[in-house]
PDB file of C-alpha atoms in Angstrom:
ATOM      1  CA  MET A 247      -5.270 -86.924  -4.980  1.00  0.00           C
ATOM      2  CA  THR A 248      -2.652 -89.184  -6.594  1.00  0.00           C
ATOM      3  CA  HIS A 249       0.788 -89.649  -5.094  1.00  0.00           C
ATOM      4  CA  PRO A 250       3.870 -90.298  -7.214  1.00  0.00           C
ATOM      5  CA  HIS A 251       5.222 -93.825  -6.960  1.00  0.00           C
ATOM      6  CA  ILE A 252       8.110 -94.062  -4.649  1.00  0.00           C
ATOM      7  CA  PRO A 253      10.571 -96.721  -5.898  1.00  0.00           C
ATOM      8  CA  ASP A 254      11.046 -99.592  -3.415  1.00  0.00           C
ATOM      9  CA  PRO A 255      14.817-100.368  -2.972  1.00  0.00           C
ATOM     10  CA  ALA A 256      14.093-104.137  -2.634  1.00  0.00           C
ATOM     11  CA  GLU A 257      11.925-104.006  -5.768  1.00  0.00           C
ATOM     12  CA  ASN A 258      14.640-102.147  -7.689  1.00  0.00           C
ATOM     13  CA  SER A 259      17.326-104.594  -6.480  1.00  0.00           C
ATOM     14  CA  MET A 260      15.139-107.517  -7.638  1.00  0.00           C
ATOM     15  CA  ARG A 261      14.589-105.878 -10.956  1.00  0.00           C
ATOM     16  CA  GLY A 262      18.261-105.385 -11.431  1.00  0.00           C
ATOM     17  CA  ILE A 263      19.088-108.902 -10.448  1.00  0.00           C
ATOM     18  CA  MET A 264      16.566-110.349 -13.070  1.00  0.00           C
ATOM     19  CA  LEU A 265      18.095-108.128 -15.791  1.00  0.00           C
ATOM     20  CA  MET A 266      21.571-109.263 -14.804  1.00  0.00           C
ATOM     21  CA  LEU A 267      20.559-112.830 -14.965  1.00  0.00           C
ATOM     22  CA  ALA A 268      19.043-112.184 -18.411  1.00  0.00           C
ATOM     23  CA  ALA A 269      22.219-110.559 -19.577  1.00  0.00           C
ATOM     24  CA  PHE A 270      24.258-113.729 -18.787  1.00  0.00           C
ATOM     25  CA  VAL A 271      21.680-115.980 -20.359  1.00  0.00           C
ATOM     26  CA  THR A 272      22.227-113.925 -23.437  1.00  0.00           C
ATOM     27  CA  PHE A 273      25.933-114.163 -23.185  1.00  0.00           C
ATOM     28  CA  SER A 274      25.732-117.916 -22.769  1.00  0.00           C
ATOM     29  CA  CYS A 275      23.528-118.136 -25.753  1.00  0.00           C
ATOM     30  CA  MET A 276      25.961-116.232 -27.831  1.00  0.00           C
ATOM     31  CA  ASP A 277      28.837-118.541 -26.818  1.00  0.00           C
ATOM     32  CA  THR A 278      26.526-121.496 -27.844  1.00  0.00           C
ATOM     33  CA  VAL A 279      26.060-119.949 -31.291  1.00  0.00           C
ATOM     34  CA  SER A 280      29.949-119.525 -31.499  1.00  0.00           C
ATOM     35  CA  LYS A 281      30.328-123.180 -30.738  1.00  0.00           C
ATOM     36  CA  LEU A 282      27.658-124.103 -33.229  1.00  0.00           C
ATOM     37  CA  LEU A 283      29.410-122.100 -35.956  1.00  0.00           C
ATOM     38  CA  GLY A 284      32.783-123.823 -35.033  1.00  0.00           C
ATOM     39  CA  SER A 285      31.075-127.310 -35.187  1.00  0.00           C
ATOM     40  CA  MET A 286      29.929-126.299 -38.777  1.00  0.00           C
ATOM     41  CA  GLY A 287      33.553-125.855 -39.766  1.00  0.00           C
ATOM     42  CA  TYR A 288      33.953-122.217 -39.471  1.00  0.00           C
ATOM     43  CA  PRO A 289      37.399-121.035 -38.057  1.00  0.00           C
ATOM     44  CA  ALA A 290      37.474-118.851 -34.903  1.00  0.00           C
ATOM     45  CA  VAL A 291      38.992-115.953 -36.855  1.00  0.00           C
ATOM     46  CA  PHE A 292      36.155-115.963 -39.387  1.00  0.00           C
ATOM     47  CA  ILE A 293      33.500-116.172 -36.677  1.00  0.00           C
ATOM     48  CA  THR A 294      35.008-113.320 -34.752  1.00  0.00           C
ATOM     49  CA  TRP A 295      35.305-111.259 -37.991  1.00  0.00           C
ATOM     50  CA  GLY A 296      31.732-111.858 -38.942  1.00  0.00           C
ATOM     51  CA  ARG A 297      30.478-110.943 -35.437  1.00  0.00           C
ATOM     52  CA  LEU A 298      32.479-107.687 -35.396  1.00  0.00           C
ATOM     53  CA  LEU A 299      31.296-106.783 -38.904  1.00  0.00           C
ATOM     54  CA  SER A 300      27.710-107.321 -37.815  1.00  0.00           C
ATOM     55  CA  GLN A 301      28.422-105.271 -34.660  1.00  0.00           C
ATOM     56  CA  ILE A 302      29.653-102.305 -36.596  1.00  0.00           C
ATOM     57  CA  VAL A 303      26.724-102.496 -38.942  1.00  0.00           C
ATOM     58  CA  LEU A 304      24.361-102.574 -35.845  1.00  0.00           C
ATOM     59  CA  LEU A 305      26.022 -99.646 -34.255  1.00  0.00           C
ATOM     60  CA  MET A 306      26.436 -97.487 -37.391  1.00  0.00           C
ATOM     61  CA  PRO A 307      22.898 -95.989 -37.280  1.00  0.00           C
ATOM     62  CA  ILE A 308      23.332 -94.933 -33.801  1.00  0.00           C
ATOM     63  CA  VAL A 309      26.751 -93.462 -34.578  1.00  0.00           C
ATOM     64  CA  ILE A 310      25.195 -91.476 -37.347  1.00  0.00           C
ATOM     65  CA  MET A 311      22.364 -90.157 -35.044  1.00  0.00           C
ATOM     66  CA  GLN A 312      24.928 -89.210 -32.375  1.00  0.00           C
ATOM     67  CA  GLY A 313      27.207 -87.036 -34.592  1.00  0.00           C
ATOM     68  CA  GLY A 314      28.684 -89.242 -37.237  1.00  0.00           C
ATOM     69  CA  ILE A 315      32.459 -89.665 -37.541  1.00  0.00           C
ATOM     70  CA  SER A 316      32.967 -87.206 -34.610  1.00  0.00           C
ATOM     71  CA  VAL A 317      31.749 -90.032 -32.426  1.00  0.00           C
ATOM     72  CA  LEU A 318      35.047 -91.818 -33.212  1.00  0.00           C
ATOM     73  CA  LYS A 319      37.262 -89.077 -31.704  1.00  0.00           C
ATOM     74  CA  THR A 320      39.100 -90.378 -28.766  1.00  0.00           C
ATOM     75  CA  HIS A 321      41.440 -88.847 -26.095  1.00  0.00           C
ATOM     76  CA  HIS A 322      43.176 -92.259 -25.684  1.00  0.00           C
ATOM     77  CA  PRO A 323      44.060 -93.598 -29.073  1.00  0.00           C
ATOM     78  CA  GLY A 324      46.664 -95.991 -27.636  1.00  0.00           C
ATOM     79  CA  GLY A 325      44.368 -97.208 -24.951  1.00  0.00           C
ATOM     80  CA  GLN A 326      41.481 -97.791 -27.432  1.00  0.00           C
ATOM     81  CA  PHE A 327      43.792 -99.602 -29.842  1.00  0.00           C
ATOM     82  CA  LEU A 328      45.000-101.908 -26.953  1.00  0.00           C
ATOM     83  CA  ARG A 329      41.452-102.575 -25.796  1.00  0.00           C
ATOM     84  CA  GLY A 330      40.399-103.581 -29.245  1.00  0.00           C
ATOM     85  CA  LEU A 331      43.395-105.924 -29.516  1.00  0.00           C
ATOM     86  CA  GLY A 332      42.389-107.369 -26.071  1.00  0.00           C
ATOM     87  CA  MET A 333      38.846-108.013 -26.959  1.00  0.00           C
ATOM     88  CA  LEU A 334      40.084-109.579 -30.312  1.00  0.00           C
ATOM     89  CA  ALA A 335      42.376-111.939 -28.529  1.00  0.00           C
ATOM     90  CA  ALA A 336      39.635-112.821 -26.034  1.00  0.00           C
ATOM     91  CA  GLY A 337      37.102-113.606 -28.792  1.00  0.00           C
ATOM     92  CA  VAL A 338      39.497-115.678 -30.993  1.00  0.00           C
ATOM     93  CA  PHE A 339      40.860-117.715 -28.101  1.00  0.00           C
ATOM     94  CA  PHE A 340      37.579-118.383 -26.453  1.00  0.00           C
ATOM     95  CA  ILE A 341      35.869-119.460 -29.800  1.00  0.00           C
ATOM     96  CA  SER A 342      39.026-121.523 -30.555  1.00  0.00           C
ATOM     97  CA  GLY A 343      38.649-123.387 -27.189  1.00  0.00           C
ATOM     98  CA  LEU A 344      34.936-124.018 -27.738  1.00  0.00           C
ATOM     99  CA  HIS A 345      35.796-126.310 -30.659  1.00  0.00           C
ATOM    100  CA  PHE A 346      37.581-128.555 -28.216  1.00  0.00           C
ATOM    101  CA  LEU A 347      36.168-128.154 -24.802  1.00  0.00           C
ATOM    102  CA  PRO A 348      32.729-128.286 -23.284  1.00  0.00           C
ATOM    103  CA  LEU A 349      31.054-124.796 -23.008  1.00  0.00           C
ATOM    104  CA  ALA A 350      30.825-125.008 -19.197  1.00  0.00           C
ATOM    105  CA  THR A 351      34.581-125.805 -18.794  1.00  0.00           C
ATOM    106  CA  MET A 352      35.514-122.847 -20.913  1.00  0.00           C
ATOM    107  CA  THR A 353      33.308-120.557 -19.008  1.00  0.00           C
ATOM    108  CA  SER A 354      34.529-121.857 -15.679  1.00  0.00           C
ATOM    109  CA  ILE A 355      38.293-121.289 -16.700  1.00  0.00           C
ATOM    110  CA  ASN A 356      37.427-117.857 -18.063  1.00  0.00           C
ATOM    111  CA  PHE A 357      36.304-116.756 -14.638  1.00  0.00           C
ATOM    112  CA  VAL A 358      40.025-116.384 -13.607  1.00  0.00           C
ATOM    113  CA  GLY A 359      39.759-113.113 -15.634  1.00  0.00           C
ATOM    114  CA  PRO A 360      38.781-110.988 -12.552  1.00  0.00           C
ATOM    115  CA  PHE A 361      41.917-112.217 -10.687  1.00  0.00           C
ATOM    116  CA  ILE A 362      44.116-111.424 -13.654  1.00  0.00           C
ATOM    117  CA  VAL A 363      42.559-107.936 -13.786  1.00  0.00           C
ATOM    118  CA  THR A 364      43.498-107.452 -10.103  1.00  0.00           C
ATOM    119  CA  MET A 365      47.142-108.308 -10.802  1.00  0.00           C
ATOM    120  CA  LEU A 366      47.256-106.030 -13.961  1.00  0.00           C
ATOM    121  CA  SER A 367      45.616-103.206 -11.990  1.00  0.00           C
ATOM    122  CA  ILE A 368      48.772-103.199  -9.637  1.00  0.00           C
ATOM    123  CA  ILE A 369      51.022-102.583 -12.648  1.00  0.00           C
ATOM    124  CA  PHE A 370      48.957-100.239 -14.844  1.00  0.00           C
ATOM    125  CA  LEU A 371      46.649 -98.545 -12.351  1.00  0.00           C
ATOM    126  CA  LYS A 372      49.018 -98.501  -9.297  1.00  0.00           C
ATOM    127  CA  GLU A 373      46.249 -99.989  -7.060  1.00  0.00           C
ATOM    128  CA  LYS A 374      47.187-101.530  -3.789  1.00  0.00           C
ATOM    129  CA  VAL A 375      46.112-105.132  -3.108  1.00  0.00           C
ATOM    130  CA  GLY A 376      46.015-106.490   0.435  1.00  0.00           C
ATOM    131  CA  LYS A 377      46.852-109.892   1.615  1.00  0.00           C
ATOM    132  CA  HIS A 378      43.346-111.133   1.651  1.00  0.00           C
ATOM    133  CA  ARG A 379      42.855-110.391  -2.093  1.00  0.00           C
ATOM    134  CA  TRP A 380      46.267-111.964  -2.867  1.00  0.00           C
ATOM    135  CA  LEU A 381      45.133-115.092  -1.082  1.00  0.00           C
ATOM    136  CA  ALA A 382      41.941-115.114  -3.080  1.00  0.00           C
ATOM    137  CA  ILE A 383      43.960-114.740  -6.291  1.00  0.00           C
ATOM    138  CA  LEU A 384      46.249-117.630  -5.467  1.00  0.00           C
ATOM    139  CA  VAL A 385      43.458-119.907  -4.500  1.00  0.00           C
ATOM    140  CA  GLY A 386      41.483-118.906  -7.590  1.00  0.00           C
ATOM    141  CA  PHE A 387      44.256-119.846  -9.800  1.00  0.00           C
ATOM    142  CA  ALA A 388      44.573-123.130  -7.908  1.00  0.00           C
ATOM    143  CA  GLY A 389      41.041-123.723  -8.871  1.00  0.00           C
ATOM    144  CA  ALA A 390      41.769-123.106 -12.467  1.00  0.00           C
ATOM    145  CA  LEU A 391      44.582-125.709 -12.269  1.00  0.00           C
ATOM    146  CA  VAL A 392      42.193-128.164 -10.815  1.00  0.00           C
ATOM    147  CA  ILE A 393      40.104-127.864 -13.957  1.00  0.00           C
ATOM    148  CA  ILE A 394      42.963-127.677 -16.388  1.00  0.00           C
ATOM    149  CA  ARG A 395      45.142-130.303 -14.559  1.00  0.00           C
ATOM    150  CA  PRO A 396      48.507-129.655 -16.367  1.00  0.00           C
ATOM    151  CA  GLY A 397      50.759-132.701 -16.666  1.00  0.00           C
ATOM    152  CA  GLY A 398      47.876-135.101 -15.799  1.00  0.00           C
ATOM    153  CA  ALA A 399      46.614-137.823 -17.997  1.00  0.00           C
ATOM    154  CA  SER A 400      43.385-135.812 -18.587  1.00  0.00           C
ATOM    155  CA  PHE A 401      45.042-132.544 -19.496  1.00  0.00           C
ATOM    156  CA  GLN A 402      43.817-130.917 -22.696  1.00  0.00           C
ATOM    157  CA  TRP A 403      46.071-128.294 -24.320  1.00  0.00           C
ATOM    158  CA  ALA A 404      42.909-126.521 -25.481  1.00  0.00           C
ATOM    159  CA  SER A 405      42.430-125.274 -21.826  1.00  0.00           C
ATOM    160  CA  LEU A 406      45.247-122.807 -22.664  1.00  0.00           C
ATOM    161  CA  PHE A 407      42.736-121.136 -25.095  1.00  0.00           C
ATOM    162  CA  ALA A 408      40.516-120.292 -22.088  1.00  0.00           C
ATOM    163  CA  VAL A 409      43.483-118.862 -20.217  1.00  0.00           C
ATOM    164  CA  GLY A 410      44.465-116.783 -23.378  1.00  0.00           C
ATOM    165  CA  GLY A 411      40.898-115.538 -23.610  1.00  0.00           C
ATOM    166  CA  ALA A 412      40.821-114.495 -20.000  1.00  0.00           C
ATOM    167  CA  CYS A 413      44.055-112.560 -20.374  1.00  0.00           C
ATOM    168  CA  GLY A 414      42.827-110.840 -23.447  1.00  0.00           C
ATOM    169  CA  TRP A 415      39.573-109.875 -21.667  1.00  0.00           C
ATOM    170  CA  SER A 416      41.672-108.615 -18.595  1.00  0.00           C
ATOM    171  CA  VAL A 417      43.650-106.316 -20.794  1.00  0.00           C
ATOM    172  CA  ALA A 418      40.416-104.986 -22.160  1.00  0.00           C
ATOM    173  CA  VAL A 419      38.988-104.418 -18.690  1.00  0.00           C
ATOM    174  CA  ILE A 420      42.106-102.509 -17.580  1.00  0.00           C
ATOM    175  CA  THR A 421      42.143-100.270 -20.703  1.00  0.00           C
ATOM    176  CA  THR A 422      38.487 -99.660 -20.260  1.00  0.00           C
ATOM    177  CA  ARG A 423      39.223 -98.082 -16.843  1.00  0.00           C
ATOM    178  CA  LEU A 424      41.919 -96.020 -18.488  1.00  0.00           C
ATOM    179  CA  VAL A 425      39.662 -94.631 -21.243  1.00  0.00           C
ATOM    180  CA  GLN A 426      36.223 -94.330 -19.671  1.00  0.00           C
ATOM    181  CA  LYS A 427      37.007 -91.016 -17.949  1.00  0.00           C
ATOM    182  CA  ASP A 428      37.215 -89.178 -21.290  1.00  0.00           C
ATOM    183  CA  ASP A 429      35.637 -91.391 -24.014  1.00  0.00           C
ATOM    184  CA  SER A 430      32.021 -92.281 -24.268  1.00  0.00           C
ATOM    185  CA  THR A 431      30.653 -95.783 -24.174  1.00  0.00           C
ATOM    186  CA  LEU A 432      29.581 -95.533 -27.847  1.00  0.00           C
ATOM    187  CA  THR A 433      33.097 -94.373 -28.810  1.00  0.00           C
ATOM    188  CA  THR A 434      34.577 -97.320 -27.021  1.00  0.00           C
ATOM    189  CA  LEU A 435      32.231 -99.916 -28.442  1.00  0.00           C
ATOM    190  CA  MET A 436      32.683 -98.644 -31.877  1.00  0.00           C
ATOM    191  CA  LEU A 437      36.400 -98.222 -31.861  1.00  0.00           C
ATOM    192  CA  THR A 438      36.752-101.747 -30.173  1.00  0.00           C
ATOM    193  CA  ALA A 439      34.674-103.279 -32.976  1.00  0.00           C
ATOM    194  CA  ILE A 440      36.719-101.410 -35.646  1.00  0.00           C
ATOM    195  CA  VAL A 441      40.140-102.321 -34.313  1.00  0.00           C
ATOM    196  CA  GLY A 442      39.049-106.091 -33.844  1.00  0.00           C
ATOM    197  CA  PHE A 443      37.645-106.090 -37.343  1.00  0.00           C
ATOM    198  CA  LEU A 444      40.776-104.715 -38.948  1.00  0.00           C
ATOM    199  CA  GLY A 445      42.972-107.132 -37.003  1.00  0.00           C
ATOM    200  CA  CYS A 446      40.726-110.050 -38.096  1.00  0.00           C
ATOM    201  CA  SER A 447      40.726-108.912 -41.740  1.00  0.00           C
ATOM    202  CA  LEU A 448      44.493-108.999 -41.810  1.00  0.00           C
ATOM    203  CA  MET A 449      44.339-112.692 -40.883  1.00  0.00           C
ATOM    204  CA  LEU A 450      41.086-113.487 -42.752  1.00  0.00           C
ATOM    205  CA  PRO A 451      42.795-114.532 -46.072  1.00  0.00           C
ATOM    206  CA  PHE A 452      44.221-117.531 -44.299  1.00  0.00           C
ATOM    207  CA  PHE A 453      40.908-118.517 -42.705  1.00  0.00           C
ATOM    208  CA  TRP A 454      38.287-117.502 -45.157  1.00  0.00           C
ATOM    209  CA  THR A 455      35.253-119.783 -45.636  1.00  0.00           C
ATOM    210  CA  THR A 456      32.308-118.771 -47.610  1.00  0.00           C
ATOM    211  CA  PRO A 457      29.414-118.687 -45.209  1.00  0.00           C
ATOM    212  CA  THR A 458      26.031-120.222 -46.027  1.00  0.00           C
ATOM    213  CA  PRO A 459      22.916-118.112 -45.517  1.00  0.00           C
ATOM    214  CA  ALA A 460      22.360-120.078 -42.146  1.00  0.00           C
ATOM    215  CA  ALA A 461      25.816-119.073 -40.995  1.00  0.00           C
ATOM    216  CA  VAL A 462      25.173-115.408 -41.867  1.00  0.00           C
ATOM    217  CA  GLY A 463      22.087-115.635 -39.788  1.00  0.00           C
ATOM    218  CA  LEU A 464      23.908-117.092 -36.852  1.00  0.00           C
ATOM    219  CA  LEU A 465      26.600-114.366 -37.087  1.00  0.00           C
ATOM    220  CA  ILE A 466      23.995-111.734 -36.933  1.00  0.00           C
ATOM    221  CA  ALA A 467      22.180-113.328 -34.040  1.00  0.00           C
ATOM    222  CA  MET A 468      25.581-113.387 -32.182  1.00  0.00           C
ATOM    223  CA  SER A 469      25.984-109.619 -32.683  1.00  0.00           C
ATOM    224  CA  ILE A 470      22.398-108.962 -31.573  1.00  0.00           C
ATOM    225  CA  GLY A 471      22.952-111.142 -28.593  1.00  0.00           C
ATOM    226  CA  GLY A 472      26.117-109.269 -27.564  1.00  0.00           C
ATOM    227  CA  THR A 473      24.379-105.985 -27.960  1.00  0.00           C
ATOM    228  CA  ALA A 474      21.382-107.033 -26.062  1.00  0.00           C
ATOM    229  CA  GLY A 475      23.499-108.463 -23.299  1.00  0.00           C
ATOM    230  CA  GLN A 476      25.324-105.215 -22.865  1.00  0.00           C
ATOM    231  CA  PHE A 477      22.085-103.282 -22.829  1.00  0.00           C
ATOM    232  CA  LEU A 478      20.608-105.611 -20.172  1.00  0.00           C
ATOM    233  CA  MET A 479      23.667-105.165 -18.105  1.00  0.00           C
ATOM    234  CA  ILE A 480      23.490-101.234 -18.342  1.00  0.00           C
ATOM    235  CA  ARG A 481      19.799-101.482 -17.451  1.00  0.00           C
ATOM    236  CA  ALA A 482      20.510-103.740 -14.406  1.00  0.00           C
ATOM    237  CA  LEU A 483      23.158-101.211 -13.151  1.00  0.00           C
ATOM    238  CA  ARG A 484      20.444 -98.575 -13.231  1.00  0.00           C
ATOM    239  CA  TYR A 485      18.348-100.493 -10.720  1.00  0.00           C
ATOM    240  CA  ALA A 486      21.055-101.945  -8.483  1.00  0.00           C
ATOM    241  CA  GLY A 487      24.618-101.356  -7.509  1.00  0.00           C
ATOM    242  CA  ALA A 488      27.566-103.392  -8.869  1.00  0.00           C
ATOM    243  CA  SER A 489      28.171-104.798  -5.411  1.00  0.00           C
ATOM    244  CA  VAL A 490      24.630-106.419  -5.467  1.00  0.00           C
ATOM    245  CA  LEU A 491      24.856-107.625  -9.031  1.00  0.00           C
ATOM    246  CA  ALA A 492      28.411-108.959  -9.137  1.00  0.00           C
ATOM    247  CA  PRO A 493      27.812-112.428  -7.683  1.00  0.00           C
ATOM    248  CA  PHE A 494      25.137-113.169 -10.374  1.00  0.00           C
ATOM    249  CA  ALA A 495      27.773-113.221 -13.053  1.00  0.00           C
ATOM    250  CA  TYR A 496      28.588-116.777 -11.903  1.00  0.00           C
ATOM    251  CA  SER A 497      25.178-117.800 -13.057  1.00  0.00           C
ATOM    252  CA  GLN A 498      26.777-118.007 -16.542  1.00  0.00           C
ATOM    253  CA  ILE A 499      28.337-121.417 -15.413  1.00  0.00           C
ATOM    254  CA  ILE A 500      24.657-122.785 -14.924  1.00  0.00           C
ATOM    255  CA  TRP A 501      23.442-121.462 -18.289  1.00  0.00           C
ATOM    256  CA  SER A 502      26.465-122.783 -20.095  1.00  0.00           C
ATOM    257  CA  THR A 503      26.192-126.186 -18.572  1.00  0.00           C
ATOM    258  CA  ALA A 504      22.562-126.362 -19.513  1.00  0.00           C
ATOM    259  CA  LEU A 505      23.114-125.207 -23.056  1.00  0.00           C
ATOM    260  CA  GLY A 506      26.124-127.552 -23.412  1.00  0.00           C
ATOM    261  CA  TYR A 507      24.143-130.562 -22.352  1.00  0.00           C
ATOM    262  CA  ILE A 508      21.116-129.568 -24.598  1.00  0.00           C
ATOM    263  CA  PHE A 509      23.105-129.165 -27.768  1.00  0.00           C
ATOM    264  CA  TRP A 510      26.108-131.634 -27.385  1.00  0.00           C
ATOM    265  CA  ARG A 511      25.311-133.766 -24.292  1.00  0.00           C
ATOM    266  CA  GLU A 512      28.335-132.217 -22.628  1.00  0.00           C
ATOM    267  CA  PHE A 513      28.573-132.437 -18.914  1.00  0.00           C
ATOM    268  CA  PRO A 514      31.607-131.364 -16.852  1.00  0.00           C
ATOM    269  CA  ASP A 515      33.556-134.042 -14.967  1.00  0.00           C
ATOM    270  CA  GLN A 516      33.805-133.834 -11.157  1.00  0.00           C
ATOM    271  CA  TRP A 517      37.043-132.015 -11.166  1.00  0.00           C
ATOM    272  CA  THR A 518      35.802-129.243 -13.360  1.00  0.00           C
ATOM    273  CA  TRP A 519      33.007-128.808 -10.780  1.00  0.00           C
ATOM    274  CA  VAL A 520      35.513-128.741  -7.962  1.00  0.00           C
ATOM    275  CA  GLY A 521      37.710-126.128  -9.690  1.00  0.00           C
ATOM    276  CA  ALA A 522      34.614-124.034 -10.673  1.00  0.00           C
ATOM    277  CA  ALA A 523      33.389-123.925  -7.074  1.00  0.00           C
ATOM    278  CA  ILE A 524      36.841-122.860  -5.939  1.00  0.00           C
ATOM    279  CA  ILE A 525      37.000-120.002  -8.367  1.00  0.00           C
ATOM    280  CA  VAL A 526      33.325-118.968  -7.547  1.00  0.00           C
ATOM    281  CA  ALA A 527      34.125-119.066  -3.752  1.00  0.00           C
ATOM    282  CA  CYS A 528      37.206-116.946  -4.248  1.00  0.00           C
ATOM    283  CA  GLY A 529      35.433-114.409  -6.307  1.00  0.00           C
ATOM    284  CA  LEU A 530      32.468-114.290  -3.824  1.00  0.00           C
ATOM    285  CA  TYR A 531      34.925-113.762  -0.992  1.00  0.00           C
ATOM    286  CA  VAL A 532      36.517-110.822  -2.722  1.00  0.00           C
ATOM    287  CA  TRP A 533      33.150-109.364  -3.398  1.00  0.00           C
ATOM    288  CA  TYR A 534      31.970-109.843   0.272  1.00  0.00           C
ATOM    289  CA  ARG A 535      35.097-108.375   1.632  1.00  0.00           C
ATOM    290  CA  GLU A 536      35.066-105.308  -0.615  1.00  0.00           C
ATOM    291  CA  ARG A 537      31.459-104.733   0.389  1.00  0.00           C
ATOM    292  CA  MET A 538      32.272-104.944   3.996  1.00  0.00           C
ATOM    293  CA  LEU A 539      35.170-102.610   3.684  1.00  0.00           C
ATOM    294  CA  SER A 540      32.918-100.007   2.082  1.00  0.00           C
ATOM    295  CA  ARG A 541      30.797 -99.804   5.218  1.00  0.00           C
ATOM    296  CA  PRO A 542      31.506 -96.995   7.700  1.00  0.00           C
ATOM    297  CA  GLY A 543      33.079 -98.113  10.874  1.00  0.00           C
ATOM    298  CA  TYR A 544      34.097-101.676   9.583  1.00  0.00           C
ATOM    299  CA  LEU A 545      37.527-102.650  11.108  1.00  0.00           C
ATOM    300  CA  LYS A 546      39.970-102.614   8.293  1.00  0.00           C
ATOM    301  CA  THR A 547      42.937-104.981   8.260  1.00  0.00           C
ATOM    302  CA  PRO A 548      45.677-105.040   5.574  1.00  0.00           C
TER     303      PRO A 548
END
């Protein structure tokens, strides 16, 4: 007599962690391809336009199988439009910054995004934020200032691209929370790509560069990487909870550092490491406190 396999929670958690790590390796590779295209002379607007076009083409067969144009029907047209603009801004700013700054530096600064999301959630989602999280936000931003060093001799204005990218990503996250209750994931992914593609198309005449076959291949690889990364994240969340997987997002700093060194011999300076450590520590503190607060009987303080 055979017995059905009972999933082991520890085994599932490990599987989820491995999938999440693979997802952020994929995202780092996608950023590396963006930087490669930038080093080949392609503007950020063009790179973003090509990636979004490829994404639409990749998603189109799925949309057709799921009901065609009816998939694009949304209950939150304003929210979807704002999400598309947020993702567009995040892509253009981040790719622009990669042309001037090391991959690891851009990635590190970009991790202030969760703190910006927390502040925006107070305004748009009416969420309450306690003093512990406010402290983490302030210290996290201090970590970003350590990396950027405004006013110092080593200040690089291109660091502002990373901040702009984090702001755009934060707007996208907030609007995702607003639309996800009524719109499907496929609807959101497709509308985001369409809004971003149309926005890039308006700017494209000023940034058009005829792509070589190699560039077309890299743009397609970016879209495949982005889609694969999202798929891996979704699969990871099926095996383990978000509270288990959240800290592993910071592994992207490791992958970005390694890829930046392999391709461009880039290596962050000591202050970038200090700032990144502060940001990661604050993020992990928020994660740990939220996890403890979710436990029954935990003494909650404001």
